[in-house]
Structures are given as C-alpha cells and as structure tokens.
CSV table of C-alpha atoms and ligand atoms in Angstrom, one decimal:
chain,number,residue,atom,x,y,z
A,1,UNK,CA,-11.9,-14.8,-22.4
A,2,UNK,CA,-13.9,-12.9,-19.9
A,3,UNK,CA,-17.3,-12.3,-21.3
A,4,UNK,CA,-17.7,-8.9,-19.4
A,5,UNK,CA,-20.7,-6.8,-19.6
A,6,UNK,CA,-18.8,-4.3,-22.2
A,7,UNK,CA,-18.1,-7.3,-24.5
A,8,UNK,CA,-21.6,-8.7,-24.4
A,9,UNK,CA,-23.1,-5.4,-25.2
A,10,UNK,CA,-20.3,-4.3,-27.8
A,11,UNK,CA,-21.5,-7.8,-29.7
A,12,UNK,CA,-24.8,-6.7,-29.9
A,13,UNK,CA,-24.5,-3.4,-31.1
A,14,UNK,CA,-22.4,-4.8,-33.9
A,15,UNK,CA,-24.6,-7.6,-34.9
A,16,UNK,CA,-27.6,-5.6,-34.8
A,17,UNK,CA,-26.6,-2.2,-36.2
A,18,UNK,CA,-23.8,-3.2,-38.4
A,19,UNK,CA,-25.6,-2.4,-41.7
A,20,UNK,CA,-26.8,0.7,-40.1
A,21,UNK,CA,-23.6,2.6,-39.0
A,22,UNK,CA,-20.2,2.6,-40.5
A,23,UNK,CA,-18.9,1.1,-37.5
A,24,UNK,CA,-19.1,0.3,-33.9
A,25,UNK,CA,-17.7,3.6,-32.5
A,26,UNK,CA,-16.0,2.6,-29.3
A,27,UNK,CA,-16.8,4.8,-26.4
A,28,UNK,CA,-14.2,5.7,-23.7
A,29,UNK,CA,-14.1,2.8,-21.0
A,30,UNK,CA,-15.5,3.4,-17.6
A,31,UNK,CA,-13.6,2.5,-14.5
A,32,UNK,CA,-15.1,2.9,-11.0
A,33,UNK,CA,-12.3,3.2,-8.6
A,34,UNK,CA,-12.5,3.0,-4.8
A,35,UNK,CA,-9.5,4.3,-2.9
A,36,UNK,CA,-8.7,3.8,0.7
A,37,UNK,CA,-8.5,7.3,1.5
A,38,UNK,CA,-5.9,10.3,1.9
A,39,UNK,CA,-4.1,9.0,4.9
A,40,UNK,CA,-0.3,9.0,4.2
A,41,UNK,CA,1.8,10.7,1.6
A,42,UNK,CA,1.8,7.3,-0.2
A,43,UNK,CA,-1.6,7.2,-0.3
A,44,UNK,CA,-1.6,10.8,-2.2
A,45,UNK,CA,1.0,9.7,-4.7
A,46,UNK,CA,-1.0,6.8,-5.5
A,47,UNK,CA,-4.2,8.6,-6.0
A,48,UNK,CA,-2.4,11.2,-8.4
A,49,UNK,CA,-0.8,8.3,-10.5
A,50,UNK,CA,-4.2,6.7,-11.2
A,51,UNK,CA,-6.0,9.9,-12.1
A,52,UNK,CA,-3.0,10.9,-14.3
A,53,UNK,CA,-3.2,7.7,-15.7
A,54,UNK,CA,-6.5,7.3,-16.5
A,55,UNK,CA,-6.5,10.6,-18.2
A,56,UNK,CA,-3.8,9.8,-20.5
A,57,UNK,CA,-5.3,6.4,-21.3
A,58,UNK,CA,-8.5,8.2,-22.1
A,59,UNK,CA,-10.4,6.2,-19.5
A,60,UNK,CA,-13.3,7.9,-17.6
A,61,UNK,CA,-12.7,7.5,-14.0
A,62,UNK,CA,-15.5,7.6,-11.4
A,63,UNK,CA,-13.5,8.0,-8.2
A,64,UNK,CA,-14.4,7.1,-4.4
A,65,UNK,CA,-12.5,8.2,-1.4
A,66,UNK,CA,-13.4,5.8,1.3
A,67,UNK,CA,-11.9,7.7,4.1
A,68,UNK,CA,-10.4,4.4,5.4
A,69,UNK,CA,-13.8,2.9,6.2
A,70,UNK,CA,-14.7,-0.3,4.6
A,71,UNK,CA,-18.3,0.4,4.7
A,72,UNK,CA,-17.6,3.5,2.2
A,73,UNK,CA,-15.9,1.2,-0.2
A,74,UNK,CA,-18.6,-1.5,-0.1
A,75,UNK,CA,-20.9,1.1,-0.9
A,76,UNK,CA,-18.8,2.6,-3.8
A,77,UNK,CA,-18.5,-0.6,-5.4
A,78,UNK,CA,-22.3,-1.1,-5.1
A,79,UNK,CA,-22.6,2.4,-6.8
A,80,UNK,CA,-20.3,1.4,-9.5
A,81,UNK,CA,-22.6,-1.8,-10.5
A,82,UNK,CA,-25.5,0.1,-10.6
A,83,UNK,CA,-23.8,2.8,-13.1
A,84,UNK,CA,-23.0,-0.4,-15.2
A,85,UNK,CA,-19.0,0.4,-15.5
A,86,UNK,CA,-17.0,-1.3,-17.5
A,87,UNK,CA,-14.4,-2.2,-14.8
A,88,UNK,CA,-14.1,-2.1,-11.3
A,89,UNK,CA,-10.6,-1.6,-9.5
A,90,UNK,CA,-10.2,-1.0,-5.5
A,91,UNK,CA,-7.4,-1.3,-3.0
A,92,UNK,CA,-8.9,-2.8,-0.2
A,93,UNK,CA,-8.7,-1.1,3.2
A,94,UNK,CA,-8.4,-4.4,5.2
A,95,UNK,CA,-8.3,-8.2,3.7
A,96,UNK,CA,-11.6,-9.5,4.8
A,97,UNK,CA,-15.3,-9.0,4.1
A,98,UNK,CA,-15.6,-8.5,0.6
A,99,UNK,CA,-16.9,-11.9,-0.7
A,100,UNK,CA,-20.7,-10.5,-0.9
A,101,UNK,CA,-20.1,-7.5,-2.8
A,102,UNK,CA,-17.5,-9.2,-5.2
A,103,UNK,CA,-20.2,-11.7,-5.9
A,104,UNK,CA,-22.5,-8.9,-6.7
A,105,UNK,CA,-20.0,-7.5,-9.2
A,106,UNK,CA,-19.4,-10.9,-10.6
A,107,UNK,CA,-23.1,-11.6,-11.0
A,108,UNK,CA,-23.0,-8.0,-13.0
A,109,UNK,CA,-20.6,-9.6,-15.1
A,110,UNK,CA,-18.7,-6.4,-14.3
A,111,UNK,CA,-14.5,-7.5,-13.8
A,112,UNK,CA,-12.5,-6.5,-10.6
A,113,UNK,CA,-9.0,-5.4,-10.3
A,114,UNK,CA,-7.2,-5.4,-7.0
A,115,UNK,CA,-4.5,-2.6,-6.4
A,116,UNK,CA,-1.7,-2.1,-4.0
A,117,UNK,CA,-3.6,-4.4,-1.0
A,118,UNK,CA,-4.9,-7.6,-1.3
A,119,UNK,CA,-8.5,-9.7,-0.2
A,120,UNK,CA,-8.6,-12.5,1.6
A,121,UNK,CA,-11.5,-14.4,-0.3
A,122,UNK,CA,-12.3,-18.4,-0.7
A,123,UNK,CA,-13.3,-17.8,-4.3
A,124,UNK,CA,-10.3,-16.5,-6.1
A,125,UNK,CA,-12.4,-15.8,-9.2
A,126,UNK,CA,-14.0,-12.8,-7.5
A,127,UNK,CA,-11.4,-10.8,-8.9
A,128,UNK,CA,-9.2,-11.1,-12.1
A,129,UNK,CA,-5.9,-9.7,-11.0
A,130,UNK,CA,-4.0,-8.2,-8.2
A,131,UNK,CA,-1.4,-5.5,-8.9
A,132,UNK,CA,0.8,-4.6,-5.7
A,133,UNK,CA,3.8,-5.1,-3.5
A,134,UNK,CA,5.0,-7.8,-2.1
A,135,UNK,CA,4.6,-6.5,1.5
A,136,UNK,CA,5.9,-9.8,3.7
A,137,UNK,CA,9.4,-9.2,1.5
A,138,UNK,CA,9.3,-5.4,2.6
A,139,UNK,CA,9.0,-6.4,6.0
A,140,UNK,CA,11.9,-9.0,5.4
A,141,UNK,CA,14.2,-6.2,4.1
A,142,UNK,CA,13.6,-3.7,6.9
A,143,UNK,CA,14.8,-6.6,9.0
A,144,UNK,CA,17.8,-7.8,7.1
A,145,UNK,CA,18.8,-4.0,7.4
A,146,UNK,CA,18.5,-4.2,11.0
A,147,UNK,CA,20.0,-7.3,11.5
A,148,UNK,CA,23.3,-6.2,9.2
A,149,UNK,CA,23.2,-3.0,11.6
A,150,UNK,CA,23.0,-5.3,14.9
A,151,UNK,CA,26.1,-7.1,13.3
A,152,UNK,CA,28.0,-3.8,13.4
A,153,UNK,CA,27.2,-3.1,17.1
A,154,UNK,CA,27.7,-6.9,18.6
A,155,UNK,CA,27.8,-6.0,22.2
A,156,UNK,CA,24.1,-4.2,21.7
A,157,UNK,CA,20.8,-5.5,22.5
A,158,UNK,CA,18.2,-4.3,20.5
A,159,UNK,CA,14.7,-3.5,22.0
A,160,UNK,CA,12.4,-2.7,19.3
A,161,UNK,CA,8.9,-0.7,19.1
A,162,UNK,CA,6.8,-1.5,16.3
A,163,UNK,CA,4.4,0.7,15.1
A,164,UNK,CA,1.9,-1.3,12.7
A,165,UNK,CA,-0.2,-0.3,9.9
A,166,UNK,CA,-4.0,-0.3,9.9
A,167,UNK,CA,-5.3,-3.3,11.7
A,168,UNK,CA,-6.6,-6.2,9.4
A,169,UNK,CA,-4.8,-4.6,6.6
A,170,UNK,CA,-2.4,-6.6,4.2
A,171,UNK,CA,0.3,-4.4,4.4
A,172,UNK,CA,0.0,-4.3,8.2
A,173,UNK,CA,-0.3,-8.1,8.5
A,174,UNK,CA,2.4,-9.1,6.0
A,175,UNK,CA,5.0,-6.4,7.1
A,176,UNK,CA,4.7,-7.7,10.9
A,177,UNK,CA,5.1,-11.3,9.5
A,178,UNK,CA,8.2,-10.8,7.2
A,179,UNK,CA,10.1,-8.5,9.6
A,180,UNK,CA,9.2,-11.3,12.3
A,181,UNK,CA,10.4,-13.7,10.4
A,182,UNK,CA,13.8,-12.4,9.7
A,183,UNK,CA,14.4,-11.6,13.5
A,184,UNK,CA,13.0,-15.0,14.7
A,185,UNK,CA,15.4,-16.4,17.3
A,186,UNK,CA,18.1,-14.0,17.3
A,187,UNK,CA,18.3,-13.1,20.9
A,188,UNK,CA,20.1,-9.5,20.2
A,189,UNK,CA,16.5,-8.5,18.7
A,190,UNK,CA,13.3,-8.0,20.5
A,191,UNK,CA,10.1,-6.6,19.9
A,192,UNK,CA,9.0,-4.9,23.5
A,193,UNK,CA,6.0,-3.3,22.4
A,194,UNK,CA,3.6,-2.8,19.1
A,195,UNK,CA,0.6,-1.5,18.6
A,196,UNK,CA,-1.1,0.3,15.3
A,197,UNK,CA,-0.4,3.7,14.3
A,198,UNK,CA,-3.2,3.5,11.3
A,199,UNK,CA,-0.5,4.4,8.7
A,200,UNK,CA,-1.0,8.3,9.9
A,201,UNK,CA,1.8,10.8,11.2
A,202,UNK,CA,-0.7,12.0,14.0
A,203,UNK,CA,-1.3,8.1,15.4
A,204,UNK,CA,2.3,7.5,14.8
A,205,UNK,CA,3.3,10.4,17.0
A,206,UNK,CA,0.6,9.5,19.5
A,207,UNK,CA,1.5,5.8,20.0
A,208,UNK,CA,5.4,6.7,20.1
A,209,UNK,CA,4.8,9.4,23.0
A,210,UNK,CA,3.2,6.3,24.7
A,211,UNK,CA,5.7,4.0,24.2
A,212,UNK,CA,8.4,6.4,25.2
A,213,UNK,CA,6.5,7.1,28.6
A,214,UNK,CA,6.3,3.3,29.3
A,215,UNK,CA,9.7,2.1,27.9
A,216,UNK,CA,11.8,5.3,27.9
A,217,UNK,CA,15.4,4.8,27.3
A,218,UNK,CA,15.0,1.4,27.1
A,219,UNK,CA,14.0,1.7,23.6
A,220,UNK,CA,16.7,2.0,20.6
A,221,UNK,CA,14.9,1.0,17.6
A,222,UNK,CA,11.4,2.2,15.9
A,223,UNK,CA,10.0,-0.3,13.2
A,224,UNK,CA,7.3,1.4,11.3
A,225,UNK,CA,5.0,0.1,8.6
A,226,UNK,CA,5.0,3.3,7.0
A,227,UNK,CA,7.0,6.6,6.6
A,228,UNK,CA,4.2,9.0,7.8
A,229,UNK,CA,4.0,7.1,11.2
A,230,UNK,CA,7.7,7.2,11.5
A,231,UNK,CA,8.0,10.9,10.8
A,232,UNK,CA,5.4,11.4,13.5
A,233,UNK,CA,7.0,9.4,15.9
A,234,UNK,CA,10.3,11.2,15.3
A,235,UNK,CA,8.6,14.3,16.6
A,236,UNK,CA,7.5,12.6,19.8
A,237,UNK,CA,11.2,11.2,19.9
A,238,UNK,CA,12.6,14.6,19.7
A,239,UNK,CA,10.0,16.4,22.3
A,240,UNK,CA,11.4,13.5,24.7
A,241,UNK,CA,14.5,14.9,24.4
A,242,UNK,CA,16.0,11.9,22.2
A,243,UNK,CA,18.0,12.0,18.9
A,244,UNK,CA,15.9,9.9,16.4
A,245,UNK,CA,18.4,8.3,14.0
A,246,UNK,CA,21.1,8.1,16.8
A,247,UNK,CA,19.4,7.2,20.3
A,248,UNK,CA,16.9,5.6,18.6
A,249,UNK,CA,17.5,3.9,15.1
A,250,UNK,CA,14.3,4.5,13.0
A,251,UNK,CA,13.3,1.8,10.1
A,252,UNK,CA,10.6,2.4,8.1
A,253,UNK,CA,8.6,1.7,4.8
A,254,UNK,CA,7.5,3.4,1.5
A,255,UNK,CA,10.3,5.6,0.6
A,256,UNK,CA,8.2,8.7,0.3
A,257,UNK,CA,10.1,12.2,0.0
A,258,UNK,CA,9.3,12.9,3.6
A,259,UNK,CA,11.6,9.9,4.5
A,260,UNK,CA,14.3,11.1,2.3
A,261,UNK,CA,14.2,14.7,3.7
A,262,UNK,CA,14.6,12.9,7.4
A,263,UNK,CA,17.4,10.7,6.3
A,264,UNK,CA,18.8,13.8,5.2
A,265,UNK,CA,18.6,15.4,8.5
A,266,UNK,CA,19.9,12.3,10.0
A,267,UNK,CA,16.7,11.5,11.8
A,268,UNK,CA,15.7,8.4,9.8
A,269,UNK,CA,18.1,5.4,9.3
A,270,UNK,CA,16.6,3.4,6.3
A,271,UNK,CA,13.3,3.4,4.0
A,272,UNK,CA,12.6,0.3,2.1
A,273,UNK,CA,10.8,1.5,-0.9
A,274,UNK,CA,7.1,0.4,-1.8
A,275,UNK,CA,6.2,2.1,-5.1
A,276,UNK,CA,2.4,3.8,-5.2
A,277,UNK,CA,2.9,4.7,-8.7
A,278,UNK,CA,0.7,1.8,-10.2
A,279,UNK,CA,-1.6,4.2,-12.2
A,280,UNK,CA,-0.2,3.2,-15.8
A,281,UNK,CA,-0.2,-0.5,-15.3
A,282,UNK,CA,-3.6,-0.8,-13.9
A,283,UNK,CA,-5.0,1.3,-16.7
A,284,UNK,CA,-3.2,-1.1,-19.1
A,285,UNK,CA,-4.0,-3.8,-17.2
A,286,UNK,CA,-7.9,-2.5,-17.1
A,287,UNK,CA,-7.9,-2.3,-21.1
A,288,UNK,CA,-6.6,-5.7,-21.4
A,289,UNK,CA,-9.4,-7.1,-19.3
A,290,UNK,CA,-12.4,-5.3,-20.8
A,291,UNK,CA,-10.7,-6.5,-24.3
A,292,UNK,CA,-11.0,-10.1,-23.0
A,293,UNK,CA,-7.2,-10.9,-23.3
A,294,UNK,CA,-5.6,-13.1,-20.8
A,295,UNK,CA,-3.9,-11.3,-17.8
A,296,UNK,CA,-1.8,-12.5,-15.1
A,297,UNK,CA,-3.6,-13.2,-11.5
A,298,UNK,CA,-0.6,-11.6,-9.7
A,299,UNK,CA,1.4,-8.7,-10.9
A,300,UNK,CA,4.3,-7.4,-8.5
A,301,UNK,CA,6.4,-4.1,-8.9
A,302,UNK,CA,10.1,-3.9,-8.4
A,303,UNK,CA,11.3,-2.1,-5.5
A,304,UNK,CA,14.5,-1.1,-3.4
A,305,UNK,CA,16.1,-0.2,-0.3
A,306,UNK,CA,17.3,2.9,0.8
A,307,UNK,CA,19.6,3.8,3.7
A,308,UNK,CA,20.5,7.0,4.7
A,309,UNK,CA,23.8,7.1,3.2
A,310,UNK,CA,22.2,7.4,-0.4
A,311,UNK,CA,19.2,9.7,0.4
A,312,UNK,CA,20.9,12.9,-0.7
A,313,UNK,CA,22.3,11.5,-3.9
A,314,UNK,CA,18.8,9.7,-4.7
A,315,UNK,CA,16.6,12.7,-3.5
A,316,UNK,CA,16.3,14.3,-6.8
A,317,UNK,CA,14.9,11.2,-8.9
A,318,UNK,CA,12.2,10.4,-6.4
A,319,UNK,CA,9.2,10.7,-8.2
A,320,UNK,CA,6.7,10.9,-5.0
B,401,GZL,C1,0.9,0.1,0.9
B,401,GZL,C2,-0.3,0.9,1.2
B,401,GZL,C3,-0.1,1.5,2.4
B,401,GZL,C4,1.4,2.5,2.6
B,401,GZL,C5,0.8,3.5,3.7
B,401,GZL,O1,1.0,-0.4,-0.4
B,401,GZL,O2,-1.1,0.2,1.1
B,401,GZL,O3,-1.1,2.0,2.7
B,401,GZL,O4,2.5,1.6,2.9
B,401,GZL,C6,-0.5,3.5,2.8
B,401,GZL,O5,1.6,4.7,3.5
B,401,GZL,O6,-1.0,4.6,3.7
C-alpha cells in the first residue's frame, strides 16, 4: 500500500469531519503530465490518447509540452510537486538525469508513473510503474524482416544506413541494440552509416541527404527508428533521383498512418508497430496507484509488424 499524499489527506479528512459531513466527497484526481514534445505523428497521437482518456476518466490533467528538452520536463515535474498533484506521469525524453527530481517527488509523497519511455535510475522505487513498448524487440523485428528479405536476394550485399532517434533516448538506444543483435555476424548485412535524425521528418531528410552525398548508390537499405524520419528520408531519396522502396529498401518503426500511405505508394517496405494509444491504460493505472492498489512495475503493449503487402487492407483499421 503506497501512502500517497492524497490517501493521507483523505484519511485525516474522514477521521476529523466524519460526523460533520455525510460522506467525504472524493474530488477529481489531479494528474501532472510532462510530454516529450510534438516531434512526430506518433507523439501527436500519444498526446491525443492521453488527453482523451483523462477526460473520459474524469481526471483533471495538467499537461506540459517539453519541446524535447529535458530541462523543461524537470521544471514541469517541480511545478506539479508545488501544485500538490495526486500523481505525476511523464515520457522521459532521455534515459538519464532524473534521480534528483524523482527524489523530490518521492519526498512529497507523489507517485510517479513512466509512460512510453524508460529512465535509468539506481533507485527503482523512484517510480511506481512503467507502461510502454519493448523497443529492443521492435529493433529485432525490423532486422528479422530485413533478414527474411535478404534470404530472398542471396546474391545481394545489403549496405544499411541508420537514422537513429533522439540521442540518449530509450527508443533510440534499444532499437539500435535490437537491430544490431539480429544482424550481428551476417556478412550480407552491414550498417555503413548511422546518425541521429531526432525522430523528426525535417532532420531525417537532412541526414539522408548527407548519407546520399557521401555514400550515393552504395546504399540499398534505410533503417529508420521512426516513420517520420523515414518519410523525410523518402523525400531525399526521390530528390536524388532514386526510387524509395526499390533502389533503397525502407524499414521503419511506429506504424503511423503516414507510413501506411507511403507503403501503399510503394515507397516504404515495412513498419514495425509501436502503439501510442497508452492513454486508457495510463489513466486506469493512475487511479489504481492513487487508491493504493498494487500495480505491476512494468506493463508492455501488444504490437505487430506491417509489411507493404498488407498496408491497403490494414489502413482502414488504423487508429493513429
Ligand atoms: C516510442 C516513442 C518515439 C516514437 C517516435 O515509444 O518514444 O518517440 O517512435 C516519437 O515517433 O517521437
């Protein structure tokens, strides 16, 4: 049983005024949420899911957009502590640098839930639960698709360029490691250039232009850590007079609608799903935590892999 600020105050209120008022009327739960930013289609869908789920759950949401800057998230968390919210949830833009501010939340008896991305802290009691995808497995799935594709083209050497996500973020670190784990030791699959595109279309295009300038026709595979960077890179590939999806095989992660549209145009070959629709589970988790119920330390989400062949059939079912 986690004795949060809210449970303590509730107990005092009930004990002291039990005779005076018919019942202790529960006020709406207040959640402070610090979001990474608005860098991608995935993030936009994630924010919509959180806001919609809070509304449906009758939870008062104090929402702060950090514009992909850790210092803004630390400031927001401190502000939530000062406002005595009942629970704090956030998607940490990078893995490290959270110990101090999470200790402040713990001292204030405000439970913290991680959503989407993980943190690297020595003291795991600094957060109650982490709900999000398994990014290492997403990287493995991207590589397994490419391995199967390579088996159908045995004569070919696959020179891969990699667009990494935000430097130091859990998805960038884990998707790189998962992909590398599966291609390790295979002489046919080689990463020849790897650089961050910071999960945005603009940066993905810019870095792909640089890859094409330096490696040119030597490139025959792009592995992008998210669909937005892949879509930006597709523009660069076309502007270089090459055919994305054919001259350069495009492997990506997220499964946003833009990726399905690119697959239907024959410009992207596969997207590994990473669901942003975490809102409903997060709100239920927050209510359980504040009620003092035991909750799992780690909650993952079920996800699939969508090759271009299924894009047209699947597109009408896509929710983000
Ligand atoms: C993954 C999420 C990543 C997405 C990107 O859960 O953190 O951040 O893959 C987003 O599109 O910017």
